[in-house]
């Protein structure tokens, strides 16, 4: 007898494919995958090796999240072309899921680093760090933009990029170095949204690669101008030239309730 024609019990066939025999019984009941023969004496289902590739295709599609109805439709019109189209659709969906999980991981790593900074770093310190280039989505604001309006602007903008959740991105505000040097410490001009894995495209703001002054401010907003004066003094003392924008990000808003405990991270590009 040819090996492919050798009959296997439902238990043997299920074990060979790493599934429960009840799954094979269900597939038979709904007409998706039927046994090669049914023993007329005892009604037992039997399968052969020739059926293995078909079952593995069904199991693959189920693992990809293809519905039973979709698989039944495919099985009724099985061809290389129909399988190609079905797999292409599911590969696209899988790629989107992978991108989402990568973005979630990036967000978690950012939160982890922020918490590590809170627990290990002297927040009074001003330091120089290296940063890679980042693409940022921005929205324009001015002194008259209320907090409620800012939230609405950010929500609308993230919706354009189909994030699904606000926590899938990092947010902050921007103020130009030119305004800081003029002492206009409240003239914020943009809100920025950093979306993980966002490819470059026209209209995005580039946060340049290079050296940055990094400092922190803890407490009420009205204390930020004092911190900026300290940063400007540090830059003069160390012969550093600030340029572009200052990027402010809240790093502990998810673990504090009082504004007095709120910590803002400040990063400004420098040369020299």
PDB file of C-alpha atoms in Angstrom:
ATOM      1  CA  UNK A   1       0.000   0.000   0.000  1.00  0.00           C
ATOM      2  CA  UNK A   2       1.280   3.451  -0.896  1.00  0.00           C
ATOM      3  CA  UNK A   3       2.284   5.443   2.216  1.00  0.00           C
ATOM      4  CA  UNK A   4      -0.134   8.239   1.274  1.00  0.00           C
ATOM      5  CA  UNK A   5      -2.996   5.762   1.200  1.00  0.00           C
ATOM      6  CA  UNK A   6      -2.204   4.319   4.624  1.00  0.00           C
ATOM      7  CA  UNK A   7      -5.097   5.072   6.942  1.00  0.00           C
ATOM      8  CA  UNK A   8      -4.627   6.773  10.296  1.00  0.00           C
ATOM      9  CA  UNK A   9      -7.073   6.959  13.150  1.00  0.00           C
ATOM     10  CA  UNK A  10      -8.436  10.383  14.058  1.00  0.00           C
ATOM     11  CA  UNK A  11      -6.238  10.358  17.154  1.00  0.00           C
ATOM     12  CA  UNK A  12      -3.105   9.520  15.156  1.00  0.00           C
ATOM     13  CA  UNK A  13      -3.839  12.141  12.506  1.00  0.00           C
ATOM     14  CA  UNK A  14      -4.611  14.825  15.097  1.00  0.00           C
ATOM     15  CA  UNK A  15      -1.414  14.049  17.029  1.00  0.00           C
ATOM     16  CA  UNK A  16       0.659  14.226  13.851  1.00  0.00           C
ATOM     17  CA  UNK A  17      -0.589  17.800  13.278  1.00  0.00           C
ATOM     18  CA  UNK A  18      -0.468  18.916  16.886  1.00  0.00           C
ATOM     19  CA  UNK A  19      -4.190  19.463  17.328  1.00  0.00           C
ATOM     20  CA  UNK A  20      -7.028  17.979  19.348  1.00  0.00           C
ATOM     21  CA  UNK A  21      -9.081  15.292  17.645  1.00  0.00           C
ATOM     22  CA  UNK A  22     -12.205  17.269  18.593  1.00  0.00           C
ATOM     23  CA  UNK A  23     -11.002  19.904  16.125  1.00  0.00           C
ATOM     24  CA  UNK A  24     -11.049  17.326  13.326  1.00  0.00           C
ATOM     25  CA  UNK A  25     -14.502  16.176  14.420  1.00  0.00           C
ATOM     26  CA  UNK A  26     -15.749  19.779  14.296  1.00  0.00           C
ATOM     27  CA  UNK A  27     -14.183  20.392  10.874  1.00  0.00           C
ATOM     28  CA  UNK A  28     -15.984  17.282   9.639  1.00  0.00           C
ATOM     29  CA  UNK A  29     -19.315  18.376  11.128  1.00  0.00           C
ATOM     30  CA  UNK A  30     -19.215  21.784   9.420  1.00  0.00           C
ATOM     31  CA  UNK A  31     -18.018  20.294   6.133  1.00  0.00           C
ATOM     32  CA  UNK A  32     -14.646  22.061   6.132  1.00  0.00           C
ATOM     33  CA  UNK A  33     -12.356  19.026   6.251  1.00  0.00           C
ATOM     34  CA  UNK A  34     -13.737  15.501   6.003  1.00  0.00           C
ATOM     35  CA  UNK A  35     -11.992  12.181   6.720  1.00  0.00           C
ATOM     36  CA  UNK A  36     -10.734  10.034   3.843  1.00  0.00           C
ATOM     37  CA  UNK A  37     -13.069   7.228   4.881  1.00  0.00           C
ATOM     38  CA  UNK A  38     -15.463   6.331   7.670  1.00  0.00           C
ATOM     39  CA  UNK A  39     -15.279   2.759   8.897  1.00  0.00           C
ATOM     40  CA  UNK A  40     -18.721   1.306   8.074  1.00  0.00           C
ATOM     41  CA  UNK A  41     -18.487  -1.136  10.971  1.00  0.00           C
ATOM     42  CA  UNK A  42     -17.858   1.279  13.838  1.00  0.00           C
ATOM     43  CA  UNK A  43     -18.243   4.757  12.270  1.00  0.00           C
ATOM     44  CA  UNK A  44     -14.683   5.745  13.128  1.00  0.00           C
ATOM     45  CA  UNK A  45     -13.109   8.516  11.039  1.00  0.00           C
ATOM     46  CA  UNK A  46      -9.872   7.633   9.227  1.00  0.00           C
ATOM     47  CA  UNK A  47      -7.419   9.900   7.401  1.00  0.00           C
ATOM     48  CA  UNK A  48      -4.440   9.456   5.090  1.00  0.00           C
ATOM     49  CA  UNK A  49      -1.143  11.253   4.557  1.00  0.00           C
ATOM     50  CA  UNK A  50      -2.387  12.754   1.304  1.00  0.00           C
ATOM     51  CA  UNK A  51      -4.723  14.984   3.346  1.00  0.00           C
ATOM     52  CA  UNK A  52      -1.934  16.509   5.446  1.00  0.00           C
ATOM     53  CA  UNK A  53      -1.077  19.456   3.138  1.00  0.00           C
ATOM     54  CA  UNK A  54      -4.752  20.460   2.986  1.00  0.00           C
ATOM     55  CA  UNK A  55      -5.141  20.356   6.766  1.00  0.00           C
ATOM     56  CA  UNK A  56      -1.907  22.307   7.268  1.00  0.00           C
ATOM     57  CA  UNK A  57      -3.228  24.994   4.914  1.00  0.00           C
ATOM     58  CA  UNK A  58      -6.413  25.250   6.983  1.00  0.00           C
ATOM     59  CA  UNK A  59      -4.401  25.428  10.222  1.00  0.00           C
ATOM     60  CA  UNK A  60      -2.150  28.131   8.761  1.00  0.00           C
ATOM     61  CA  UNK A  61      -5.135  30.220   7.733  1.00  0.00           C
ATOM     62  CA  UNK A  62      -6.700  29.800  11.170  1.00  0.00           C
ATOM     63  CA  UNK A  63      -3.439  30.909  12.785  1.00  0.00           C
ATOM     64  CA  UNK A  64      -3.522  34.006  10.574  1.00  0.00           C
ATOM     65  CA  UNK A  65      -6.991  34.811  11.875  1.00  0.00           C
ATOM     66  CA  UNK A  66      -8.913  33.819   8.750  1.00  0.00           C
ATOM     67  CA  UNK A  67     -12.536  33.093   9.602  1.00  0.00           C
ATOM     68  CA  UNK A  68     -14.074  29.664   9.109  1.00  0.00           C
ATOM     69  CA  UNK A  69     -16.416  31.122   6.484  1.00  0.00           C
ATOM     70  CA  UNK A  70     -13.492  32.591   4.540  1.00  0.00           C
ATOM     71  CA  UNK A  71     -11.659  29.260   4.676  1.00  0.00           C
ATOM     72  CA  UNK A  72     -14.757  27.402   3.518  1.00  0.00           C
ATOM     73  CA  UNK A  73     -15.116  29.787   0.598  1.00  0.00           C
ATOM     74  CA  UNK A  74     -11.472  29.224  -0.284  1.00  0.00           C
ATOM     75  CA  UNK A  75     -11.767  25.436  -0.003  1.00  0.00           C
ATOM     76  CA  UNK A  76     -14.740  25.458  -2.349  1.00  0.00           C
ATOM     77  CA  UNK A  77     -12.771  27.417  -4.957  1.00  0.00           C
ATOM     78  CA  UNK A  78      -9.248  26.293  -4.143  1.00  0.00           C
ATOM     79  CA  UNK A  79      -6.566  27.512  -6.546  1.00  0.00           C
ATOM     80  CA  UNK A  80      -3.111  29.072  -6.517  1.00  0.00           C
ATOM     81  CA  UNK A  81      -4.637  32.425  -7.408  1.00  0.00           C
ATOM     82  CA  UNK A  82      -7.233  32.430  -4.645  1.00  0.00           C
ATOM     83  CA  UNK A  83      -4.675  31.335  -2.038  1.00  0.00           C
ATOM     84  CA  UNK A  84      -2.269  34.047  -3.213  1.00  0.00           C
ATOM     85  CA  UNK A  85      -4.934  36.734  -2.781  1.00  0.00           C
ATOM     86  CA  UNK A  86      -5.976  35.423   0.632  1.00  0.00           C
ATOM     87  CA  UNK A  87      -2.396  35.199   1.899  1.00  0.00           C
ATOM     88  CA  UNK A  88      -1.538  38.623   0.503  1.00  0.00           C
ATOM     89  CA  UNK A  89      -4.425  40.163   2.430  1.00  0.00           C
ATOM     90  CA  UNK A  90      -3.434  38.412   5.660  1.00  0.00           C
ATOM     91  CA  UNK A  91       0.258  39.279   5.264  1.00  0.00           C
ATOM     92  CA  UNK A  92      -0.738  42.952   5.005  1.00  0.00           C
ATOM     93  CA  UNK A  93      -2.835  42.646   8.175  1.00  0.00           C
ATOM     94  CA  UNK A  94       0.013  40.829   9.942  1.00  0.00           C
ATOM     95  CA  UNK A  95       2.490  43.546   8.941  1.00  0.00           C
ATOM     96  CA  UNK A  96       0.156  46.142  10.444  1.00  0.00           C
ATOM     97  CA  UNK A  97      -0.064  44.141  13.675  1.00  0.00           C
ATOM     98  CA  UNK A  98       3.726  43.831  13.816  1.00  0.00           C
ATOM     99  CA  UNK A  99       4.133  47.569  13.273  1.00  0.00           C
ATOM    100  CA  UNK A 100       1.608  48.221  16.036  1.00  0.00           C
ATOM    101  CA  UNK A 101       3.399  45.882  18.449  1.00  0.00           C
ATOM    102  CA  UNK A 102       6.736  47.518  17.613  1.00  0.00           C
ATOM    103  CA  UNK A 103       5.186  50.913  18.325  1.00  0.00           C
ATOM    104  CA  UNK A 104       3.784  49.656  21.631  1.00  0.00           C
ATOM    105  CA  UNK A 105       7.218  48.294  22.544  1.00  0.00           C
ATOM    106  CA  UNK A 106       8.841  51.621  21.718  1.00  0.00           C
ATOM    107  CA  UNK A 107       6.286  53.423  23.889  1.00  0.00           C
ATOM    108  CA  UNK A 108       6.888  51.010  26.769  1.00  0.00           C
ATOM    109  CA  UNK A 109      10.656  51.461  26.451  1.00  0.00           C
ATOM    110  CA  UNK A 110      10.193  55.248  26.548  1.00  0.00           C
ATOM    111  CA  UNK A 111       8.094  55.014  29.708  1.00  0.00           C
ATOM    112  CA  UNK A 112      10.624  52.606  31.217  1.00  0.00           C
ATOM    113  CA  UNK A 113      13.504  54.976  30.469  1.00  0.00           C
ATOM    114  CA  UNK A 114      11.545  57.885  31.923  1.00  0.00           C
ATOM    115  CA  UNK A 115      10.902  55.990  35.140  1.00  0.00           C
ATOM    116  CA  UNK A 116      14.556  54.936  35.281  1.00  0.00           C
ATOM    117  CA  UNK A 117      15.571  58.587  34.907  1.00  0.00           C
ATOM    118  CA  UNK A 118      13.246  59.602  37.722  1.00  0.00           C
ATOM    119  CA  UNK A 119      14.755  57.005  40.045  1.00  0.00           C
ATOM    120  CA  UNK A 120      18.437  57.406  39.179  1.00  0.00           C
ATOM    121  CA  UNK A 121      19.151  60.886  37.846  1.00  0.00           C
ATOM    122  CA  UNK A 122      19.856  64.179  39.565  1.00  0.00           C
ATOM    123  CA  UNK A 123      17.057  66.316  38.130  1.00  0.00           C
ATOM    124  CA  UNK A 124      18.985  69.490  38.898  1.00  0.00           C
ATOM    125  CA  UNK A 125      21.731  68.434  36.481  1.00  0.00           C
ATOM    126  CA  UNK A 126      22.193  69.979  33.031  1.00  0.00           C
ATOM    127  CA  UNK A 127      23.909  67.592  30.616  1.00  0.00           C
ATOM    128  CA  UNK A 128      24.877  67.097  26.976  1.00  0.00           C
ATOM    129  CA  UNK A 129      23.455  64.075  25.160  1.00  0.00           C
ATOM    130  CA  UNK A 130      23.468  62.656  21.633  1.00  0.00           C
ATOM    131  CA  UNK A 131      20.199  62.061  19.797  1.00  0.00           C
ATOM    132  CA  UNK A 132      19.261  60.447  16.512  1.00  0.00           C
ATOM    133  CA  UNK A 133      17.095  62.248  13.968  1.00  0.00           C
ATOM    134  CA  UNK A 134      13.349  62.067  14.610  1.00  0.00           C
ATOM    135  CA  UNK A 135      10.374  62.947  12.419  1.00  0.00           C
ATOM    136  CA  UNK A 136       7.696  64.839  14.302  1.00  0.00           C
ATOM    137  CA  UNK A 137       4.118  65.729  13.469  1.00  0.00           C
ATOM    138  CA  UNK A 138       3.392  69.278  14.637  1.00  0.00           C
ATOM    139  CA  UNK A 139       0.381  71.537  15.124  1.00  0.00           C
ATOM    140  CA  UNK A 140       0.596  75.307  15.442  1.00  0.00           C
ATOM    141  CA  UNK A 141      -0.449  77.069  18.648  1.00  0.00           C
ATOM    142  CA  UNK A 142      -0.029  80.504  20.212  1.00  0.00           C
ATOM    143  CA  UNK A 143      -0.477  82.205  23.578  1.00  0.00           C
ATOM    144  CA  UNK A 144      -4.257  82.205  23.113  1.00  0.00           C
ATOM    145  CA  UNK A 145      -4.551  78.434  22.580  1.00  0.00           C
ATOM    146  CA  UNK A 146      -6.256  76.924  25.631  1.00  0.00           C
ATOM    147  CA  UNK A 147      -5.308  73.558  27.119  1.00  0.00           C
ATOM    148  CA  UNK A 148      -8.649  72.150  25.958  1.00  0.00           C
ATOM    149  CA  UNK A 149      -7.931  73.304  22.406  1.00  0.00           C
ATOM    150  CA  UNK A 150      -4.458  71.756  22.559  1.00  0.00           C
ATOM    151  CA  UNK A 151      -5.947  68.385  23.516  1.00  0.00           C
ATOM    152  CA  UNK A 152      -8.442  68.612  20.647  1.00  0.00           C
ATOM    153  CA  UNK A 153      -5.703  69.545  18.170  1.00  0.00           C
ATOM    154  CA  UNK A 154      -3.489  66.644  19.226  1.00  0.00           C
ATOM    155  CA  UNK A 155      -6.397  64.190  19.197  1.00  0.00           C
ATOM    156  CA  UNK A 156      -7.408  65.259  15.692  1.00  0.00           C
ATOM    157  CA  UNK A 157      -3.854  65.060  14.382  1.00  0.00           C
ATOM    158  CA  UNK A 158      -3.170  61.604  15.840  1.00  0.00           C
ATOM    159  CA  UNK A 159      -6.440  60.462  14.299  1.00  0.00           C
ATOM    160  CA  UNK A 160      -5.030  61.281  10.865  1.00  0.00           C
ATOM    161  CA  UNK A 161      -2.255  58.761  11.474  1.00  0.00           C
ATOM    162  CA  UNK A 162      -4.651  56.049  12.697  1.00  0.00           C
ATOM    163  CA  UNK A 163      -2.882  55.520  15.978  1.00  0.00           C
ATOM    164  CA  UNK A 164      -6.019  54.280  17.687  1.00  0.00           C
ATOM    165  CA  UNK A 165      -4.734  55.255  21.145  1.00  0.00           C
ATOM    166  CA  UNK A 166      -3.145  58.488  22.336  1.00  0.00           C
ATOM    167  CA  UNK A 167      -0.616  56.512  24.380  1.00  0.00           C
ATOM    168  CA  UNK A 168       0.859  55.079  21.170  1.00  0.00           C
ATOM    169  CA  UNK A 169       2.782  58.319  20.649  1.00  0.00           C
ATOM    170  CA  UNK A 170       4.826  60.823  22.641  1.00  0.00           C
ATOM    171  CA  UNK A 171       3.727  64.440  22.937  1.00  0.00           C
ATOM    172  CA  UNK A 172       5.256  67.743  23.868  1.00  0.00           C
ATOM    173  CA  UNK A 173       5.549  71.448  23.147  1.00  0.00           C
ATOM    174  CA  UNK A 174       8.081  73.526  21.232  1.00  0.00           C
ATOM    175  CA  UNK A 175       9.411  77.027  21.709  1.00  0.00           C
ATOM    176  CA  UNK A 176      11.991  78.603  19.416  1.00  0.00           C
ATOM    177  CA  UNK A 177      15.515  79.299  20.633  1.00  0.00           C
ATOM    178  CA  UNK A 178      15.147  82.821  19.198  1.00  0.00           C
ATOM    179  CA  UNK A 179      12.273  83.479  21.620  1.00  0.00           C
ATOM    180  CA  UNK A 180      14.211  82.005  24.537  1.00  0.00           C
ATOM    181  CA  UNK A 181      17.151  84.267  23.811  1.00  0.00           C
ATOM    182  CA  UNK A 182      14.795  87.263  23.798  1.00  0.00           C
ATOM    183  CA  UNK A 183      13.373  86.198  27.160  1.00  0.00           C
ATOM    184  CA  UNK A 184       9.985  85.226  25.705  1.00  0.00           C
ATOM    185  CA  UNK A 185       9.729  82.033  27.728  1.00  0.00           C
ATOM    186  CA  UNK A 186       5.987  81.536  27.185  1.00  0.00           C
ATOM    187  CA  UNK A 187       5.817  81.996  23.414  1.00  0.00           C
ATOM    188  CA  UNK A 188       5.165  78.356  22.532  1.00  0.00           C
ATOM    189  CA  UNK A 189       4.526  78.004  18.809  1.00  0.00           C
ATOM    190  CA  UNK A 190       3.941  74.277  18.244  1.00  0.00           C
ATOM    191  CA  UNK A 191       2.873  71.021  19.811  1.00  0.00           C
ATOM    192  CA  UNK A 192       4.738  67.972  18.588  1.00  0.00           C
ATOM    193  CA  UNK A 193       3.708  64.355  18.275  1.00  0.00           C
ATOM    194  CA  UNK A 194       6.388  61.683  17.943  1.00  0.00           C
ATOM    195  CA  UNK A 195       4.867  58.632  16.261  1.00  0.00           C
ATOM    196  CA  UNK A 196       7.001  55.468  16.352  1.00  0.00           C
ATOM    197  CA  UNK A 197       8.221  54.236  12.946  1.00  0.00           C
ATOM    198  CA  UNK A 198       6.775  57.212  11.097  1.00  0.00           C
ATOM    199  CA  UNK A 199       8.607  57.414   7.726  1.00  0.00           C
ATOM    200  CA  UNK A 200       9.731  60.779   6.434  1.00  0.00           C
ATOM    201  CA  UNK A 201       7.203  62.637   4.326  1.00  0.00           C
ATOM    202  CA  UNK A 202       6.695  66.212   3.244  1.00  0.00           C
ATOM    203  CA  UNK A 203       5.372  68.511   5.947  1.00  0.00           C
ATOM    204  CA  UNK A 204       6.949  66.738   8.901  1.00  0.00           C
ATOM    205  CA  UNK A 205       9.223  68.553  11.330  1.00  0.00           C
ATOM    206  CA  UNK A 206      12.735  67.129  11.630  1.00  0.00           C
ATOM    207  CA  UNK A 207      14.252  66.984  15.095  1.00  0.00           C
ATOM    208  CA  UNK A 208      17.887  66.914  13.972  1.00  0.00           C
ATOM    209  CA  UNK A 209      20.550  64.390  14.836  1.00  0.00           C
ATOM    210  CA  UNK A 210      23.345  65.649  17.079  1.00  0.00           C
ATOM    211  CA  UNK A 211      24.132  67.088  20.482  1.00  0.00           C
ATOM    212  CA  UNK A 212      21.434  68.411  22.798  1.00  0.00           C
ATOM    213  CA  UNK A 213      21.377  70.168  26.110  1.00  0.00           C
ATOM    214  CA  UNK A 214      19.102  68.178  28.399  1.00  0.00           C
ATOM    215  CA  UNK A 215      17.624  69.560  31.605  1.00  0.00           C
ATOM    216  CA  UNK A 216      14.582  68.954  33.778  1.00  0.00           C
ATOM    217  CA  UNK A 217      12.083  71.148  35.542  1.00  0.00           C
ATOM    218  CA  UNK A 218       9.945  69.936  38.439  1.00  0.00           C
ATOM    219  CA  UNK A 219       6.922  71.824  39.667  1.00  0.00           C
ATOM    220  CA  UNK A 220       4.639  74.650  38.600  1.00  0.00           C
ATOM    221  CA  UNK A 221       4.777  75.994  35.040  1.00  0.00           C
ATOM    222  CA  UNK A 222       5.746  79.447  36.246  1.00  0.00           C
ATOM    223  CA  UNK A 223       9.113  78.027  37.324  1.00  0.00           C
ATOM    224  CA  UNK A 224      10.132  77.047  33.784  1.00  0.00           C
ATOM    225  CA  UNK A 225      11.498  80.531  32.824  1.00  0.00           C
ATOM    226  CA  UNK A 226      13.979  80.274  35.709  1.00  0.00           C
ATOM    227  CA  UNK A 227      15.114  76.883  34.415  1.00  0.00           C
ATOM    228  CA  UNK A 228      15.582  78.320  30.913  1.00  0.00           C
ATOM    229  CA  UNK A 229      17.736  81.132  32.309  1.00  0.00           C
ATOM    230  CA  UNK A 230      19.911  78.479  33.944  1.00  0.00           C
ATOM    231  CA  UNK A 231      20.161  76.591  30.642  1.00  0.00           C
ATOM    232  CA  UNK A 232      21.141  79.762  28.752  1.00  0.00           C
ATOM    233  CA  UNK A 233      23.751  80.485  31.407  1.00  0.00           C
ATOM    234  CA  UNK A 234      25.126  76.952  31.111  1.00  0.00           C
ATOM    235  CA  UNK A 235      25.378  77.350  27.331  1.00  0.00           C
ATOM    236  CA  UNK A 236      27.294  80.633  27.645  1.00  0.00           C
ATOM    237  CA  UNK A 237      29.633  79.183  30.253  1.00  0.00           C
ATOM    238  CA  UNK A 238      30.441  76.178  28.067  1.00  0.00           C
ATOM    239  CA  UNK A 239      30.586  78.166  24.791  1.00  0.00           C
ATOM    240  CA  UNK A 240      27.643  76.314  23.285  1.00  0.00           C
ATOM    241  CA  UNK A 241      25.379  77.713  20.599  1.00  0.00           C
ATOM    242  CA  UNK A 242      21.672  76.835  20.855  1.00  0.00           C
ATOM    243  CA  UNK A 243      19.635  76.560  17.661  1.00  0.00           C
ATOM    244  CA  UNK A 244      16.233  75.521  16.349  1.00  0.00           C
ATOM    245  CA  UNK A 245      13.670  74.726  19.012  1.00  0.00           C
ATOM    246  CA  UNK A 246      13.463  73.617  22.607  1.00  0.00           C
ATOM    247  CA  UNK A 247      11.451  70.400  22.939  1.00  0.00           C
ATOM    248  CA  UNK A 248       9.557  69.925  26.201  1.00  0.00           C
ATOM    249  CA  UNK A 249       8.084  66.564  27.209  1.00  0.00           C
ATOM    250  CA  UNK A 250       6.307  65.547  30.412  1.00  0.00           C
ATOM    251  CA  UNK A 251       7.937  62.359  31.650  1.00  0.00           C
ATOM    252  CA  UNK A 252       5.962  61.388  34.746  1.00  0.00           C
ATOM    253  CA  UNK A 253       2.383  62.515  34.150  1.00  0.00           C
ATOM    254  CA  UNK A 254       1.121  58.946  34.458  1.00  0.00           C
ATOM    255  CA  UNK A 255       2.427  58.528  38.023  1.00  0.00           C
ATOM    256  CA  UNK A 256       1.664  61.883  39.683  1.00  0.00           C
ATOM    257  CA  UNK A 257      -1.488  63.704  40.733  1.00  0.00           C
ATOM    258  CA  UNK A 258      -0.095  67.060  41.820  1.00  0.00           C
ATOM    259  CA  UNK A 259       1.344  69.696  39.508  1.00  0.00           C
ATOM    260  CA  UNK A 260       4.102  70.222  42.101  1.00  0.00           C
ATOM    261  CA  UNK A 261       5.437  66.745  41.253  1.00  0.00           C
ATOM    262  CA  UNK A 262       5.189  67.136  37.474  1.00  0.00           C
ATOM    263  CA  UNK A 263       8.546  66.843  35.658  1.00  0.00           C
ATOM    264  CA  UNK A 264       9.274  68.347  32.245  1.00  0.00           C
ATOM    265  CA  UNK A 265      12.232  67.189  30.188  1.00  0.00           C
ATOM    266  CA  UNK A 266      13.820  69.970  28.111  1.00  0.00           C
ATOM    267  CA  UNK A 267      16.040  69.190  25.109  1.00  0.00           C
ATOM    268  CA  UNK A 268      17.647  71.839  22.874  1.00  0.00           C
ATOM    269  CA  UNK A 269      20.033  71.238  19.917  1.00  0.00           C
ATOM    270  CA  UNK A 270      23.513  72.693  20.432  1.00  0.00           C
ATOM    271  CA  UNK A 271      26.785  73.146  18.562  1.00  0.00           C
ATOM    272  CA  UNK A 272      30.205  73.941  19.913  1.00  0.00           C
TER     273      UNK A 272
END
